[in-house]
C-alpha positions as a Markdown table, in Angstrom:
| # | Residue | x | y | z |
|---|---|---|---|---|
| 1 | Unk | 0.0 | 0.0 | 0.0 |
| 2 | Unk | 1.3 | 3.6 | -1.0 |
| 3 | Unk | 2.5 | 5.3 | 2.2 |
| 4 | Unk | 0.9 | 9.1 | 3.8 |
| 5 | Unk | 2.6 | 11.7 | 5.5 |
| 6 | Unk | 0.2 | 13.9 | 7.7 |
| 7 | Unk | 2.7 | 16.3 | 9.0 |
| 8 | Unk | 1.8 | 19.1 | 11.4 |
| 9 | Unk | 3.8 | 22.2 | 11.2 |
| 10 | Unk | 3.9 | 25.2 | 13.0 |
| 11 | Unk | 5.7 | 27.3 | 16.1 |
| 12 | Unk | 3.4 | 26.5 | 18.8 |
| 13 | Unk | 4.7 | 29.8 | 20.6 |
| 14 | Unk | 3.3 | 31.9 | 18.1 |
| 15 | Unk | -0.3 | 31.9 | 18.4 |
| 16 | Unk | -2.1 | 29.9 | 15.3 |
| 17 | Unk | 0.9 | 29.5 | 14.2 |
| 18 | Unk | 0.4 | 26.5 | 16.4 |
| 19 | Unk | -2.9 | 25.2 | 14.2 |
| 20 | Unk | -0.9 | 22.3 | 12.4 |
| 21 | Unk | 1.0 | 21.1 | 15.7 |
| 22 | Unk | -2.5 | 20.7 | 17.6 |
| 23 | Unk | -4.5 | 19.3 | 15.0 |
| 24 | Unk | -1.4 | 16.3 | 14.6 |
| 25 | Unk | -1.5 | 15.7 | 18.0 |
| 26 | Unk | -5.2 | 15.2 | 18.0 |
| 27 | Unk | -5.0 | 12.9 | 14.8 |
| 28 | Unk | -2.8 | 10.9 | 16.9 |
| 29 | Unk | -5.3 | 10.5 | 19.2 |
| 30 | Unk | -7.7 | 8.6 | 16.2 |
| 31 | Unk | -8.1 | 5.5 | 14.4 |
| 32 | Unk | -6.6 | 6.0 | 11.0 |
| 33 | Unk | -5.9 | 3.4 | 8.2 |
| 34 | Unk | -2.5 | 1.8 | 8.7 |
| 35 | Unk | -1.0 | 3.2 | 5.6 |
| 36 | Unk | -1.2 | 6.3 | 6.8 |
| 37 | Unk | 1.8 | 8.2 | 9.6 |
| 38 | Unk | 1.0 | 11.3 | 11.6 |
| 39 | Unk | 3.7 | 13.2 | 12.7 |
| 40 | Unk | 4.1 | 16.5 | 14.6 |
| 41 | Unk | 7.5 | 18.8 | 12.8 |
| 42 | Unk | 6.2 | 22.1 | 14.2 |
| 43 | Unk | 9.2 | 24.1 | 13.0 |
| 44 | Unk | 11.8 | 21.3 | 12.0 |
| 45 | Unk | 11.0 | 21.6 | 8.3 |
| 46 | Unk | 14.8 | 20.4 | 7.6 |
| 47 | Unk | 13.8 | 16.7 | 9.5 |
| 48 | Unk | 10.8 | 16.5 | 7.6 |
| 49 | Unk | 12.7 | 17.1 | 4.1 |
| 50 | Unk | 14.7 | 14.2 | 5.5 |
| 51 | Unk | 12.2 | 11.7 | 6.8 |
| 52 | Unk | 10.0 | 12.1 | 3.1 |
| 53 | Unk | 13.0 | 11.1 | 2.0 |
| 54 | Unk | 11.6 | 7.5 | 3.1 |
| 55 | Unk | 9.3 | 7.5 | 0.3 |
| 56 | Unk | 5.8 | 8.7 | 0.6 |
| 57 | Unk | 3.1 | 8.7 | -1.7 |
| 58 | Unk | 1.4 | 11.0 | -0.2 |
| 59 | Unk | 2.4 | 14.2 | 1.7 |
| 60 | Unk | -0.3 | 16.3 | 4.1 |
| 61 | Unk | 1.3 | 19.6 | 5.4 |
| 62 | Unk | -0.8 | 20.7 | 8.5 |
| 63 | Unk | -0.4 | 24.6 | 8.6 |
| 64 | Unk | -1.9 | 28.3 | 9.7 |
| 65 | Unk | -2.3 | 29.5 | 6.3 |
| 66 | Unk | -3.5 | 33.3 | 5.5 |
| 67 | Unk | -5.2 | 34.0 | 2.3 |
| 68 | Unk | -7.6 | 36.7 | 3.5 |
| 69 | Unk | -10.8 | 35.1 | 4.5 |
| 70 | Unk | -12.1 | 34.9 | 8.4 |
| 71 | Unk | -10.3 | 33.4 | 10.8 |
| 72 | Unk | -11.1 | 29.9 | 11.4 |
| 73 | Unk | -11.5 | 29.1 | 7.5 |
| 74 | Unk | -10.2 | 26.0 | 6.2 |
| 75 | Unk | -8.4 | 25.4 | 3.3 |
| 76 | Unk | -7.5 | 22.3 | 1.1 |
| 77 | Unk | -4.2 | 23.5 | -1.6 |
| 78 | Unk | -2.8 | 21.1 | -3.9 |
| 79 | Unk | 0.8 | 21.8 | -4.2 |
| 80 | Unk | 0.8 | 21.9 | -7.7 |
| 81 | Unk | 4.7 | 22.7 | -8.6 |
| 82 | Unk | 6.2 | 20.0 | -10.4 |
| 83 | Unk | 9.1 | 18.0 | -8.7 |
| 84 | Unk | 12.5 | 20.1 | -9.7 |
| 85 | Unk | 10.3 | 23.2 | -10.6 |
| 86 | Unk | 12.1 | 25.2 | -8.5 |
| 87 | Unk | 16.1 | 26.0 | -9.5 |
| 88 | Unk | 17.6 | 28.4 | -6.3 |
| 89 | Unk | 19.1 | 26.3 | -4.0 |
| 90 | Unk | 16.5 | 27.0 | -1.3 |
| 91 | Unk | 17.5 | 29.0 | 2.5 |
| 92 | Unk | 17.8 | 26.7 | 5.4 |
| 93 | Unk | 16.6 | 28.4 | 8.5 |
| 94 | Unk | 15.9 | 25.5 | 10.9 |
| 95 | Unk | 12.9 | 27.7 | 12.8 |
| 96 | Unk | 11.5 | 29.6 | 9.9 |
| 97 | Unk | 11.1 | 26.6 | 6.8 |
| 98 | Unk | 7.4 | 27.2 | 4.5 |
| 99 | Unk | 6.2 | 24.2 | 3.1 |
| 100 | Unk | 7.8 | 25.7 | -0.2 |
| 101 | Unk | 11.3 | 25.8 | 1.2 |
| 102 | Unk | 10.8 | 22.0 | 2.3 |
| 103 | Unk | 9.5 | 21.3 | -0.8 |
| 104 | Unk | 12.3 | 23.6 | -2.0 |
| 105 | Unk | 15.4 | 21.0 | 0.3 |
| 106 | Unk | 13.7 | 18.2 | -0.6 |
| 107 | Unk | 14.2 | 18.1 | -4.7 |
| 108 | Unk | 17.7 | 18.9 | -3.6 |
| 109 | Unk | 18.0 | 16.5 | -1.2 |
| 110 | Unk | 16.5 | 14.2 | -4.0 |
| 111 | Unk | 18.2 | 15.0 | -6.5 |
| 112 | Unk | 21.4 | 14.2 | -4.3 |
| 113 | Unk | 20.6 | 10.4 | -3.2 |
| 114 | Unk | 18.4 | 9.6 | -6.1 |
| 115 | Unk | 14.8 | 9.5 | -3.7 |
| 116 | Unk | 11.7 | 9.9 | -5.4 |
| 117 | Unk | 9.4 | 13.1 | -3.4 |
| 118 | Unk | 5.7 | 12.7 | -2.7 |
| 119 | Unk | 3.5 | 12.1 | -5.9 |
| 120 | Unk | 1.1 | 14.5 | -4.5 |
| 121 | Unk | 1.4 | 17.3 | -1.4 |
| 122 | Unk | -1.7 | 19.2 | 0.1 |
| 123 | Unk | -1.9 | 21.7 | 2.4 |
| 124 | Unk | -4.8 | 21.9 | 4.5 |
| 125 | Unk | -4.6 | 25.2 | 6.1 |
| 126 | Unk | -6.0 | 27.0 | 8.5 |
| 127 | Unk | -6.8 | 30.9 | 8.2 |
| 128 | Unk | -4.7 | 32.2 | 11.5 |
| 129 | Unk | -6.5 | 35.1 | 14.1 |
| 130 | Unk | -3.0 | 36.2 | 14.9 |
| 131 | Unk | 0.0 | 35.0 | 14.8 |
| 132 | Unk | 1.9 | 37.2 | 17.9 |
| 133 | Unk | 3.9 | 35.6 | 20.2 |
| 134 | Unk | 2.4 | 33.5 | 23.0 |
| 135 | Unk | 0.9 | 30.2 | 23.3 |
| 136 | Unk | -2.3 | 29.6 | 22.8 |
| 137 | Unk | -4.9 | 29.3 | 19.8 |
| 138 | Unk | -7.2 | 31.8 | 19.1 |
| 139 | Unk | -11.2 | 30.7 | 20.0 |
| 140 | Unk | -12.0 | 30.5 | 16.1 |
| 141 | Unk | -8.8 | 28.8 | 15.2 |
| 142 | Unk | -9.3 | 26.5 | 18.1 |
| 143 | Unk | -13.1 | 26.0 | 17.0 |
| 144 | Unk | -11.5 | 24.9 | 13.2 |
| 145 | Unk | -9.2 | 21.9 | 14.8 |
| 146 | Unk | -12.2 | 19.1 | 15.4 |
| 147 | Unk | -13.2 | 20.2 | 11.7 |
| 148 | Unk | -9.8 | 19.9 | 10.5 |
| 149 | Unk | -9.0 | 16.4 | 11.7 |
| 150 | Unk | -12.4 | 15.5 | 10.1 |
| 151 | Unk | -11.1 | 17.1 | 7.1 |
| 152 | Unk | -8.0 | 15.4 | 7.4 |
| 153 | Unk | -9.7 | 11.9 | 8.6 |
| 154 | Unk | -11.7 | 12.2 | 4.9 |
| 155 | Unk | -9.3 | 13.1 | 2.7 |
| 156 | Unk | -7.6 | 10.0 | 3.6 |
| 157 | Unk | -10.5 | 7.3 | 3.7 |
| 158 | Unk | -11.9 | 8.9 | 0.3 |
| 159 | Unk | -9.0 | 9.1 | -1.7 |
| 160 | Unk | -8.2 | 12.8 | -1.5 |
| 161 | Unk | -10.7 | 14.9 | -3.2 |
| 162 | Unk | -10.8 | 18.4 | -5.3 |
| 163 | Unk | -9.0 | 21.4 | -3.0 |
| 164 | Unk | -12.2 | 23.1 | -0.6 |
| 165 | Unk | -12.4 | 26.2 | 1.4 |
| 166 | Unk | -14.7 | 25.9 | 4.1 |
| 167 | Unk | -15.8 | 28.2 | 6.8 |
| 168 | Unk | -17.3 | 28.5 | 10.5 |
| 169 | Unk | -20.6 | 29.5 | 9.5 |
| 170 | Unk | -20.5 | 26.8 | 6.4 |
| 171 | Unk | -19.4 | 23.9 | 8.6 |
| 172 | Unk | -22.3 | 24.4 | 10.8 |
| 173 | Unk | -24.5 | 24.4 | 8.1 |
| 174 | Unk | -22.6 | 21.3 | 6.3 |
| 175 | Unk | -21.8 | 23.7 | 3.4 |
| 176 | Unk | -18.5 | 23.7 | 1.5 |
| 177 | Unk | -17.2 | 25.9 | -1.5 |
| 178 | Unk | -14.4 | 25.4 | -3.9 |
């Protein structure tokens, strides 16, 4: 069975920041097919680069994402860059690595020792309430982490469907847009 990689990422002393590390801890908490490895980076983005280079199908970055619509709003991205798209050798910085610049070290780190990197990389995002230093989520952002591991928990028993942007108000109604 192909292998997938739900990593949580995030700086948990940052506010919502912190979105991705909680909702990996809670999918550790669940029953989830056996094909499938949860894992909590928060800001090590050079280990994960590393560990995909186990080969993984499958790649699901858990992260406060901000695109501009309420806070709480969750978002499903298909990474669609093409292994290699990227030339620059990317910027390590060990507390401060996107999902781009892992994506970024990884086709380097690929292109190095001959690994293969995820057929296929989402994002499901959270939008962040702020982002300031201190610990803690935010009451919408906190609200969005049972939704997200539901999310999360059907994306991988359903095969991984078309990218979604759902909000507060539209999960309570059981509403999604695209």
């Amino acid at each position: 069975m192909k292998r997938t990689l739900v990593a949580g990422i995030g700086n948990i002393f940052l506010g919502d920041d912190g979105f991705g590390v909680e909702t990996a801890r809670r999918l550790t908490e669940r029953e989830l097919p056996s094909h499938v490895e949860v894992v909590d980076v928060g800001v090590r983005g050079v280990h994960l680069a590393y560990q995909l280079l186990d080969g993984y199908d499958t790649l699901v970055l858990v992260d406060a994402t901000a695109r501009g619509e309420a806070p709480g709003t969750l978002y499903v991205i298909e990474h669609d860059d093409p292994p290699g798209a990227g030339d620059a050798v990317p910027a390590i910085d060990g507390h401060r690595m996107t999902p781009d610049a892992v994506l970024a070290l990884l086709d380097t780190l690929c292109a190095g020792t001959g690994g293969q990197p995820p057929r296929r990389v989402l994002v499901v995002g959270c939008e962040p309430a702020s982002t300031e230093e201190g610990m803690g989520l935010s009451p919408q952002v906190s609200d969005a982490v049972p939704r997200a591991v539901r999310l999360i928990e059907e994306l991988l028993e359903g095969g991984m469907p078309v990218p979604v942007r759902t909000t507060a108000a539209e999960a309570s109604t059981g509403g999604e847009t695209g």
